[in-house]
mmCIF file of C-alpha atoms and ligand atoms in Angstrom:
data_model
loop_
_atom_site.group_PDB
_atom_site.id
_atom_site.type_symbol
_atom_site.label_atom_id
_atom_site.label_comp_id
_atom_site.label_asym_id
_atom_site.label_seq_id
_atom_site.Cartn_x
_atom_site.Cartn_y
_atom_site.Cartn_z
ATOM 1 C CA MET J 1 0.000 0.000 0.000
ATOM 2 C CA ASN J 2 1.361 3.445 -0.923
ATOM 3 C CA LYS J 3 2.137 5.774 1.979
ATOM 4 C CA VAL J 4 0.117 8.988 2.115
ATOM 5 C CA PRO J 5 2.637 11.820 1.619
ATOM 6 C CA ASP J 6 3.681 13.875 4.642
ATOM 7 C CA ILE J 7 3.521 17.602 3.939
ATOM 8 C CA PHE J 8 5.891 20.284 5.261
ATOM 9 C CA ILE J 9 4.628 23.817 4.743
ATOM 10 C CA LEU J 10 6.962 26.779 5.268
ATOM 11 C CA THR J 11 5.223 30.131 5.473
ATOM 12 C CA GLY J 12 6.540 33.690 5.509
ATOM 13 C CA ALA J 13 5.220 37.223 5.659
ATOM 14 C CA GLY J 14 3.706 37.033 2.145
ATOM 15 C CA ILE J 15 0.926 34.703 3.308
ATOM 16 C CA SER J 16 -0.306 37.371 5.725
ATOM 17 C CA ALA J 17 0.139 40.305 3.315
ATOM 18 C CA GLU J 18 -3.434 40.020 2.053
ATOM 19 C CA SER J 19 -4.634 40.071 5.659
ATOM 20 C CA GLY J 20 -3.188 43.579 5.819
ATOM 21 C CA LEU J 21 0.105 42.822 7.594
ATOM 22 C CA ALA J 22 3.264 44.354 6.117
ATOM 23 C CA THR J 23 6.015 42.122 4.746
ATOM 24 C CA PHE J 24 9.651 42.796 5.672
ATOM 25 C CA ARG J 25 11.469 43.356 2.438
ATOM 26 C CA ALA J 26 9.231 45.408 0.216
ATOM 27 C CA GLN J 27 10.874 47.644 -2.367
ATOM 28 C CA ASN J 28 12.263 50.348 -0.048
ATOM 29 C CA GLY J 29 13.785 47.716 2.223
ATOM 30 C CA LEU J 30 12.125 49.195 5.297
ATOM 31 C CA TRP J 31 9.656 47.564 7.612
ATOM 32 C CA ASN J 32 7.241 49.944 9.318
ATOM 33 C CA ASN J 33 9.888 52.631 8.720
ATOM 34 C CA HIS J 34 12.583 50.663 10.522
ATOM 35 C CA LYS J 35 15.401 48.465 9.295
ATOM 36 C CA VAL J 36 14.517 44.916 10.371
ATOM 37 C CA GLU J 37 18.054 44.466 11.671
ATOM 38 C CA ASP J 38 17.676 47.492 14.014
ATOM 39 C CA VAL J 39 14.564 46.341 15.839
ATOM 40 C CA ALA J 40 15.165 42.608 15.569
ATOM 41 C CA SER J 41 18.736 42.018 16.638
ATOM 42 C CA VAL J 42 20.347 40.909 19.880
ATOM 43 C CA GLU J 43 22.548 44.032 19.780
ATOM 44 C CA GLY J 44 19.572 46.362 19.252
ATOM 45 C CA PHE J 45 17.688 44.883 22.200
ATOM 46 C CA ALA J 46 20.764 45.002 24.479
ATOM 47 C CA LYS J 47 21.306 48.680 23.577
ATOM 48 C CA ASP J 48 17.745 49.878 24.096
ATOM 49 C CA PRO J 49 15.247 47.276 25.356
ATOM 50 C CA ASP J 50 12.535 49.896 26.024
ATOM 51 C CA TYR J 51 12.654 51.037 22.417
ATOM 52 C CA VAL J 52 12.436 47.499 21.051
ATOM 53 C CA ARG J 53 9.624 46.529 23.474
ATOM 54 C CA ALA J 54 7.715 49.668 22.503
ATOM 55 C CA PHE J 55 8.139 48.819 18.827
ATOM 56 C CA TYR J 56 6.507 45.391 19.255
ATOM 57 C CA ASN J 57 3.850 46.754 21.640
ATOM 58 C CA GLY J 58 2.966 49.143 18.820
ATOM 59 C CA LEU J 59 2.513 46.306 16.334
ATOM 60 C CA LYS J 60 0.322 44.164 18.574
ATOM 61 C CA PRO J 61 -3.093 45.838 18.009
ATOM 62 C CA GLU J 62 -3.033 45.506 14.216
ATOM 63 C CA VAL J 63 -1.755 41.925 14.395
ATOM 64 C CA GLN J 64 -4.399 41.008 16.967
ATOM 65 C CA LYS J 65 -7.231 42.346 14.848
ATOM 66 C CA ALA J 66 -5.997 40.869 11.537
ATOM 67 C CA GLU J 67 -8.096 38.046 10.091
ATOM 68 C CA PRO J 68 -6.895 34.945 8.252
ATOM 69 C CA ASN J 69 -7.268 35.000 4.488
ATOM 70 C CA ALA J 70 -8.113 32.322 1.912
ATOM 71 C CA ALA J 71 -4.549 30.966 1.959
ATOM 72 C CA HIS J 72 -4.506 30.428 5.748
ATOM 73 C CA LEU J 73 -7.985 28.900 5.605
ATOM 74 C CA CYS J 74 -7.224 26.371 2.873
ATOM 75 C CA LEU J 75 -4.142 25.167 4.793
ATOM 76 C CA ALA J 76 -6.314 24.537 7.844
ATOM 77 C CA LYS J 77 -8.702 22.574 5.637
ATOM 78 C CA LEU J 78 -5.797 20.548 4.258
ATOM 79 C CA GLU J 79 -4.632 19.616 7.768
ATOM 80 C CA LYS J 80 -8.148 18.547 8.697
ATOM 81 C CA LEU J 81 -8.851 16.404 5.629
ATOM 82 C CA TRP J 82 -5.436 15.047 4.622
ATOM 83 C CA LYS J 83 -4.746 11.453 5.719
ATOM 84 C CA GLY J 84 -0.994 11.992 6.169
ATOM 85 C CA ASN J 85 0.821 14.492 8.384
ATOM 86 C CA VAL J 86 0.588 18.201 7.655
ATOM 87 C CA ASN J 87 2.850 20.581 9.576
ATOM 88 C CA ILE J 88 3.079 24.336 9.169
ATOM 89 C CA ILE J 89 6.459 25.782 10.004
ATOM 90 C CA THR J 90 5.917 29.504 10.082
ATOM 91 C CA GLN J 91 8.408 32.347 10.242
ATOM 92 C CA ASN J 92 5.522 34.640 11.076
ATOM 93 C CA VAL J 93 4.985 35.969 14.570
ATOM 94 C CA ASP J 94 1.280 36.583 13.903
ATOM 95 C CA THR J 95 -1.297 33.987 14.935
ATOM 96 C CA LEU J 96 -3.315 33.808 11.708
ATOM 97 C CA HIS J 97 -2.683 30.099 11.115
ATOM 98 C CA GLU J 98 -4.156 29.347 14.556
ATOM 99 C CA LYS J 99 -7.055 31.726 13.910
ATOM 100 C CA ALA J 100 -7.731 29.859 10.661
ATOM 101 C CA GLY J 101 -7.953 26.580 12.609
ATOM 102 C CA SER J 102 -4.538 24.985 11.964
ATOM 103 C CA LYS J 103 -3.246 22.904 14.882
ATOM 104 C CA ASN J 104 0.210 21.681 13.853
ATOM 105 C CA VAL J 105 1.874 25.096 13.740
ATOM 106 C CA TRP J 106 5.516 25.669 14.707
ATOM 107 C CA HIS J 107 6.539 29.289 15.234
ATOM 108 C CA ILE J 108 10.256 29.078 14.530
ATOM 109 C CA HIS J 109 10.697 32.889 14.820
ATOM 110 C CA GLY J 110 8.493 33.196 17.918
ATOM 111 C CA ARG J 111 5.122 34.867 18.529
ATOM 112 C CA ILE J 112 4.225 38.494 19.031
ATOM 113 C CA ASP J 113 1.690 37.629 21.747
ATOM 114 C CA GLU J 114 4.422 36.138 23.947
ATOM 115 C CA ALA J 115 7.216 37.609 26.072
ATOM 116 C CA LEU J 116 10.156 35.753 27.577
ATOM 117 C CA CYS J 117 11.375 36.494 31.118
ATOM 118 C CA LEU J 118 15.156 36.717 30.805
ATOM 119 C CA SER J 119 15.501 36.011 34.537
ATOM 120 C CA CYS J 120 13.731 32.653 34.710
ATOM 121 C CA GLY J 121 12.645 31.663 31.180
ATOM 122 C CA TYR J 122 8.905 31.982 31.873
ATOM 123 C CA VAL J 123 6.859 32.656 28.728
ATOM 124 C CA LEU J 124 4.061 35.160 29.294
ATOM 125 C CA ASN J 125 1.166 35.029 26.833
ATOM 126 C CA THR J 126 -0.376 38.476 26.408
ATOM 127 C CA TRP J 127 -1.676 40.974 23.854
ATOM 128 C CA GLN J 128 -1.133 43.721 26.437
ATOM 129 C CA ASP J 129 1.912 46.002 26.421
ATOM 130 C CA VAL J 130 5.048 44.511 27.958
ATOM 131 C CA ASN J 131 7.404 47.124 29.410
ATOM 132 C CA ALA J 132 9.897 47.933 32.164
ATOM 133 C CA GLN J 133 7.117 47.657 34.763
ATOM 134 C CA THR J 134 5.876 44.196 33.775
ATOM 135 C CA LEU J 135 6.213 41.738 36.642
ATOM 136 C CA CYS J 136 7.047 38.096 35.966
ATOM 137 C CA PRO J 137 4.298 35.966 37.589
ATOM 138 C CA HIS J 138 6.781 33.122 38.032
ATOM 139 C CA CYS J 139 9.933 34.714 39.560
ATOM 140 C CA GLN J 140 8.509 38.167 40.492
ATOM 141 C CA THR J 141 11.324 39.974 38.640
ATOM 142 C CA LYS J 142 10.198 43.310 37.217
ATOM 143 C CA GLY J 143 10.940 44.523 33.699
ATOM 144 C CA ASN J 144 13.172 41.759 32.396
ATOM 145 C CA PHE J 145 10.938 40.611 29.564
ATOM 146 C CA LYS J 146 12.019 40.369 25.942
ATOM 147 C CA PRO J 147 9.458 39.933 23.158
ATOM 148 C CA ASN J 148 9.422 36.173 22.421
ATOM 149 C CA ILE J 149 10.571 36.889 18.903
ATOM 150 C CA VAL J 150 13.712 35.385 17.437
ATOM 151 C CA PHE J 151 16.148 38.181 16.694
ATOM 152 C CA PHE J 152 19.131 38.026 14.343
ATOM 153 C CA GLY J 153 21.883 36.170 16.172
ATOM 154 C CA GLU J 154 19.466 34.005 18.204
ATOM 155 C CA ASN J 155 18.697 30.339 17.702
ATOM 156 C CA LEU J 156 15.394 29.403 16.142
ATOM 157 C CA GLN J 157 12.703 27.613 18.118
ATOM 158 C CA TYR J 158 11.610 23.971 17.585
ATOM 159 C CA MET J 159 14.602 23.146 15.373
ATOM 160 C CA ASP J 160 14.764 19.505 16.543
ATOM 161 C CA THR J 161 11.204 19.020 15.340
ATOM 162 C CA VAL J 162 11.891 20.899 12.111
ATOM 163 C CA GLU J 163 14.926 18.743 11.307
ATOM 164 C CA ARG J 164 12.875 15.584 11.829
ATOM 165 C CA LEU J 165 9.998 16.853 9.696
ATOM 166 C CA LEU J 166 12.367 17.914 6.911
ATOM 167 C CA ARG J 167 13.839 14.441 6.737
ATOM 168 C CA THR J 168 10.459 12.725 6.562
ATOM 169 C CA ALA J 169 8.587 15.165 4.298
ATOM 170 C CA ASP J 170 7.365 13.918 0.925
ATOM 171 C CA LEU J 171 6.061 17.294 -0.201
ATOM 172 C CA PHE J 172 7.636 20.647 0.756
ATOM 173 C CA ILE J 173 5.592 23.773 0.074
ATOM 174 C CA SER J 174 7.021 27.264 0.574
ATOM 175 C CA ILE J 175 4.528 30.133 0.673
ATOM 176 C CA GLY J 176 5.271 33.879 0.728
ATOM 177 C CA THR J 177 8.858 33.930 1.885
ATOM 178 C CA SER J 178 11.759 35.682 0.174
ATOM 179 C CA GLY J 179 14.213 32.955 1.199
ATOM 180 C CA VAL J 180 16.917 35.311 2.399
ATOM 181 C CA VAL J 181 16.863 34.632 6.151
ATOM 182 C CA TYR J 182 18.675 31.522 7.357
ATOM 183 C CA PRO J 183 18.349 28.819 8.474
ATOM 184 C CA ALA J 184 14.740 28.810 7.148
ATOM 185 C CA ALA J 185 16.008 29.744 3.670
ATOM 186 C CA GLY J 186 17.943 26.466 3.616
ATOM 187 C CA PHE J 187 15.022 24.180 4.502
ATOM 188 C CA VAL J 188 14.117 23.613 0.851
ATOM 189 C CA GLN J 189 17.591 22.296 0.124
ATOM 190 C CA THR J 190 17.415 19.841 3.047
ATOM 191 C CA ALA J 191 13.929 18.655 2.122
ATOM 192 C CA LYS J 192 14.996 18.093 -1.466
ATOM 193 C CA TYR J 193 18.117 16.251 -0.366
ATOM 194 C CA TYR J 194 15.926 13.834 1.609
ATOM 195 C CA GLY J 195 13.663 13.265 -1.374
ATOM 196 C CA ALA J 196 10.725 15.675 -1.075
ATOM 197 C CA ARG J 197 9.030 17.258 -4.060
ATOM 198 C CA THR J 198 9.422 21.023 -3.601
ATOM 199 C CA LEU J 199 6.954 23.753 -4.585
ATOM 200 C CA GLU J 200 7.084 27.520 -4.192
ATOM 201 C CA PHE J 201 4.088 29.871 -4.040
ATOM 202 C CA ASN J 202 5.178 33.505 -4.283
ATOM 203 C CA LEU J 203 4.515 36.700 -6.215
ATOM 204 C CA GLU J 204 7.874 36.097 -7.848
ATOM 205 C CA THR J 205 10.528 33.404 -8.186
ATOM 206 C CA THR J 206 13.002 33.727 -5.311
ATOM 207 C CA SER J 207 16.757 33.292 -5.307
ATOM 208 C CA ASN J 208 16.222 29.743 -4.025
ATOM 209 C CA ASN J 209 14.888 28.733 -7.444
ATOM 210 C CA PHE J 210 17.482 26.003 -7.957
ATOM 211 C CA TYR J 211 15.931 23.818 -5.244
ATOM 212 C CA PHE J 212 12.273 24.154 -6.219
ATOM 213 C CA ASP J 213 10.728 21.676 -8.637
ATOM 214 C CA LYS J 214 7.941 24.096 -9.467
ATOM 215 C CA HIS J 215 7.078 27.781 -8.940
ATOM 216 C CA ILE J 216 3.510 28.953 -8.769
ATOM 217 C CA THR J 217 3.575 32.726 -9.126
ATOM 218 C CA GLY J 218 0.780 35.074 -8.073
ATOM 219 C CA LYS J 219 -1.067 36.081 -4.932
ATOM 220 C CA CYS J 220 -1.267 33.055 -2.671
ATOM 221 C CA THR J 221 -4.932 33.755 -1.867
ATOM 222 C CA GLU J 222 -5.585 33.054 -5.552
ATOM 223 C CA THR J 223 -3.029 30.330 -6.339
ATOM 224 C CA LEU J 224 -3.161 28.199 -3.179
ATOM 225 C CA PRO J 225 -6.898 27.360 -2.760
ATOM 226 C CA PRO J 226 -7.275 25.668 -6.180
ATOM 227 C CA PHE J 227 -4.026 23.771 -5.627
ATOM 228 C CA ILE J 228 -5.216 22.494 -2.233
ATOM 229 C CA THR J 229 -8.608 21.531 -3.655
ATOM 230 C CA GLU J 230 -6.858 19.503 -6.357
ATOM 231 C CA LEU J 231 -4.508 17.893 -3.806
ATOM 232 C CA LEU J 232 -7.475 16.828 -1.706
ATOM 233 C CA GLY J 233 -9.039 15.311 -4.796
HETATM 234 C C1 LIG W 301 3.746 37.103 -1.487
HETATM 235 C C2 LIG W 301 2.587 37.874 -1.350
HETATM 236 C C3 LIG W 301 1.355 37.257 -1.685
HETATM 237 C C4 LIG W 301 4.284 39.091 -0.780
HETATM 238 N N1 LIG W 301 1.326 35.984 -2.101
HETATM 239 N N2 LIG W 301 3.705 35.853 -1.904
HETATM 240 C C5 LIG W 301 23.743 31.444 6.937
HETATM 241 C C6 LIG W 301 24.121 32.269 5.910
HETATM 242 C C7 LIG W 301 24.034 33.656 6.050
HETATM 243 C C8 LIG W 301 23.565 34.234 7.215
HETATM 244 C C9 LIG W 301 23.185 33.404 8.239
HETATM 245 C C10 LIG W 301 23.272 32.045 8.099
HETATM 246 N N3 LIG W 301 22.826 31.467 9.257
HETATM 247 C C11 LIG W 301 22.452 32.448 10.098
HETATM 248 C C12 LIG W 301 22.674 33.636 9.522
HETATM 249 C C13 LIG W 301 22.405 34.962 10.134
HETATM 250 C C14 LIG W 301 20.970 35.390 10.061
HETATM 251 C C15 LIG W 301 20.571 35.589 8.597
HETATM 252 O O1 LIG W 301 19.908 34.771 7.995
HETATM 253 N N4 LIG W 301 20.924 36.708 8.009
HETATM 254 C C16 LIG W 301 20.534 36.982 6.621
HETATM 255 C C17 LIG W 301 19.726 38.287 6.555
HETATM 256 C C18 LIG W 301 21.754 36.975 5.778
HETATM 257 N N5 LIG W 301 20.059 34.476 10.727
HETATM 258 C C19 LIG W 301 19.888 34.472 12.051
HETATM 259 O O2 LIG W 301 20.518 35.218 12.787
HETATM 260 C C20 LIG W 301 18.895 33.482 12.628
HETATM 261 N N6 LIG W 301 19.465 32.754 13.705
HETATM 262 C C21 LIG W 301 20.357 31.757 13.530
HETATM 263 O O3 LIG W 301 20.659 31.367 12.431
HETATM 264 O O4 LIG W 301 20.830 31.233 14.710
HETATM 265 C C22 LIG W 301 22.010 30.426 14.641
HETATM 266 C C23 LIG W 301 23.190 31.378 14.595
HETATM 267 C C24 LIG W 301 23.322 32.326 15.575
HETATM 268 C C25 LIG W 301 24.414 33.194 15.536
HETATM 269 C C26 LIG W 301 25.329 33.119 14.495
HETATM 270 C C27 LIG W 301 25.159 32.172 13.488
HETATM 271 C C28 LIG W 301 24.084 31.281 13.550
HETATM 272 C C29 LIG W 301 17.701 34.210 13.221
HETATM 273 C C30 LIG W 301 16.825 34.826 12.198
HETATM 274 C C31 LIG W 301 15.680 35.592 12.881
HETATM 275 C C32 LIG W 301 14.795 36.339 11.892
HETATM 276 N N7 LIG W 301 13.942 37.231 12.573
HETATM 277 C C33 LIG W 301 13.030 38.072 11.789
HETATM 278 C C34 LIG W 301 12.482 39.238 12.630
HETATM 279 C C35 LIG W 301 11.350 38.890 13.545
HETATM 280 C C36 LIG W 301 10.586 40.120 13.909
HETATM 281 C C37 LIG W 301 9.137 40.017 13.520
HETATM 282 O O5 LIG W 301 8.714 39.001 12.945
HETATM 283 O O6 LIG W 301 8.388 40.944 13.789
HETATM 284 O O7 LIG W 301 11.993 37.268 11.228
HETATM 285 S S1 LIG W 301 13.800 38.816 10.388
HETATM 286 C C38 LIG W 301 12.373 38.775 9.380
HETATM 287 O O8 LIG W 301 12.705 38.024 8.175
HETATM 288 C C39 LIG W 301 11.328 37.959 10.152
HETATM 289 C C40 LIG W 301 10.845 37.006 9.095
HETATM 290 O O9 LIG W 301 10.298 35.847 9.676
HETATM 291 C C41 LIG W 301 12.092 36.738 8.265
HETATM 292 C C42 LIG W 301 11.810 36.214 6.877
HETATM 293 O O10 LIG W 301 11.103 37.145 6.116
HETATM 294 P P1 LIG W 301 9.978 36.645 5.107
HETATM 295 O O11 LIG W 301 8.881 36.027 5.843
HETATM 296 O O12 LIG W 301 10.610 35.840 4.036
HETATM 297 O O13 LIG W 301 9.429 38.053 4.552
HETATM 298 P P2 LIG W 301 9.950 38.943 3.328
HETATM 299 O O14 LIG W 301 9.347 40.290 3.474
HETATM 300 O O15 LIG W 301 11.415 38.885 3.211
HETATM 301 O O16 LIG W 301 9.374 38.238 2.031
HETATM 302 C C43 LIG W 301 7.982 38.196 1.751
HETATM 303 C C44 LIG W 301 7.781 37.382 0.491
HETATM 304 O O17 LIG W 301 6.400 37.231 0.271
HETATM 305 C C45 LIG W 301 8.366 38.033 -0.753
HETATM 306 O O18 LIG W 301 9.155 37.088 -1.464
HETATM 307 C C46 LIG W 301 7.128 38.443 -1.574
HETATM 308 O O19 LIG W 301 7.344 38.335 -2.983
HETATM 309 C C47 LIG W 301 6.107 37.460 -1.090
HETATM 310 N N8 LIG W 301 4.707 37.913 -1.146
HETATM 311 N N9 LIG W 301 2.851 39.144 -0.937
HETATM 312 C C48 LIG W 301 2.447 35.323 -2.246
HETATM 313 N N10 LIG W 301 0.111 37.964 -1.600
#
C-alpha cells in the first residue's frame, strides 16, 4: 500500500500580506519605517530594550485584529482532511494560522503575543503592552521581559522538530517567503536532499529557485486554494 505523503509547509510574511500585515522586504527595504536588523537584533535589544519593546507593543493591536485569508484557511482545511501528516512551520509571529484553525503550527521565529522572562525563562502570553514595569508571575522579577521573537543572532525555536519533519517530508511547500533569512532559507535544500518534491508559491521566483521543482507565481490567496482543492481530490 502506498504511503500517504507527509507535507511540510513553510510560510513567511507574504501569506499574511493580504490580511493587511506588512512584509519585511518590500521595495524600499524598510519595515514599518525601521530596518529589520535594528529592531530585531540581539545588539539592538541590548542597547535599548525599552525602544524594542515599545516597537513590538505598537505592532500588537493591528496583528491582533488581523483576520486569516483564503490561503490560511485552505491550509487549515488541508490539515483537517489530509490522511498523512501536515505541519506548518511559520516564520511569522502573527497567529493567523491558529485563527484559521490549523493545529500543527511551529513558530520558529516566535510569537508576538508572547514575552520571555530573561531572569527565569517563563513565557508570558499576552496581547497587552510589555514594558519595564511588567512583573514576571513566576519569579517576580520586574521589567526583564524580551518579546518572544527570534532576533538576528538568536537560535530558532523547535529546530529539533523541524529537522525531523524535513527528513520525513514527501512534499515541501514554501509560501510567501523571500528565502533570504537563514536557516529557514535552507530548509528547501534539506527537504529536497531527503527526497521531497518542492513547490514555491510567491509573487515572484526567489533566489532559491534552484531547489524548487515548481514555482507557482501570483497572490497566494488566488493560487493556493485551487491547488489544495486539487490535492485533496
Ligand atoms: C507574497 C505575497 C502574496 C508578498 N502571495 N507571496 C547562513 C548564511 C548567512 C547568514 C546566516 C546564516 N545562518 C544564520 C545567519 C544569520 C541570520 C541571517 O539569515 N541573516 C541573513 C539576513 C543573511 N540568521 C539568524 O541570525 C537566525 N538565527 C540563527 O541562524 O541562529 C544560529 C546562529 C546564531 C548566531 C550566528 C550564526 C548562527 C535568526 C533569524 C531571525 C529572523 N527574525 C526576523 C524578525 C522577527 C521580527 C518580527 O517578525 O516581527 O523574522 S527577520 C524577518 O525576516 C522575520 C521574518 O520571519 C524573516 C523572513 O522574512 P519573510 O517572511 O521571508 O518576509 P519577506 O518580506 O522577506 O518576504 C515576503 C515574500 O512574500 C516576498 O518574497 C514576496 O514576494 C512574497 N509575497 N505578498 C504570495 N500575496
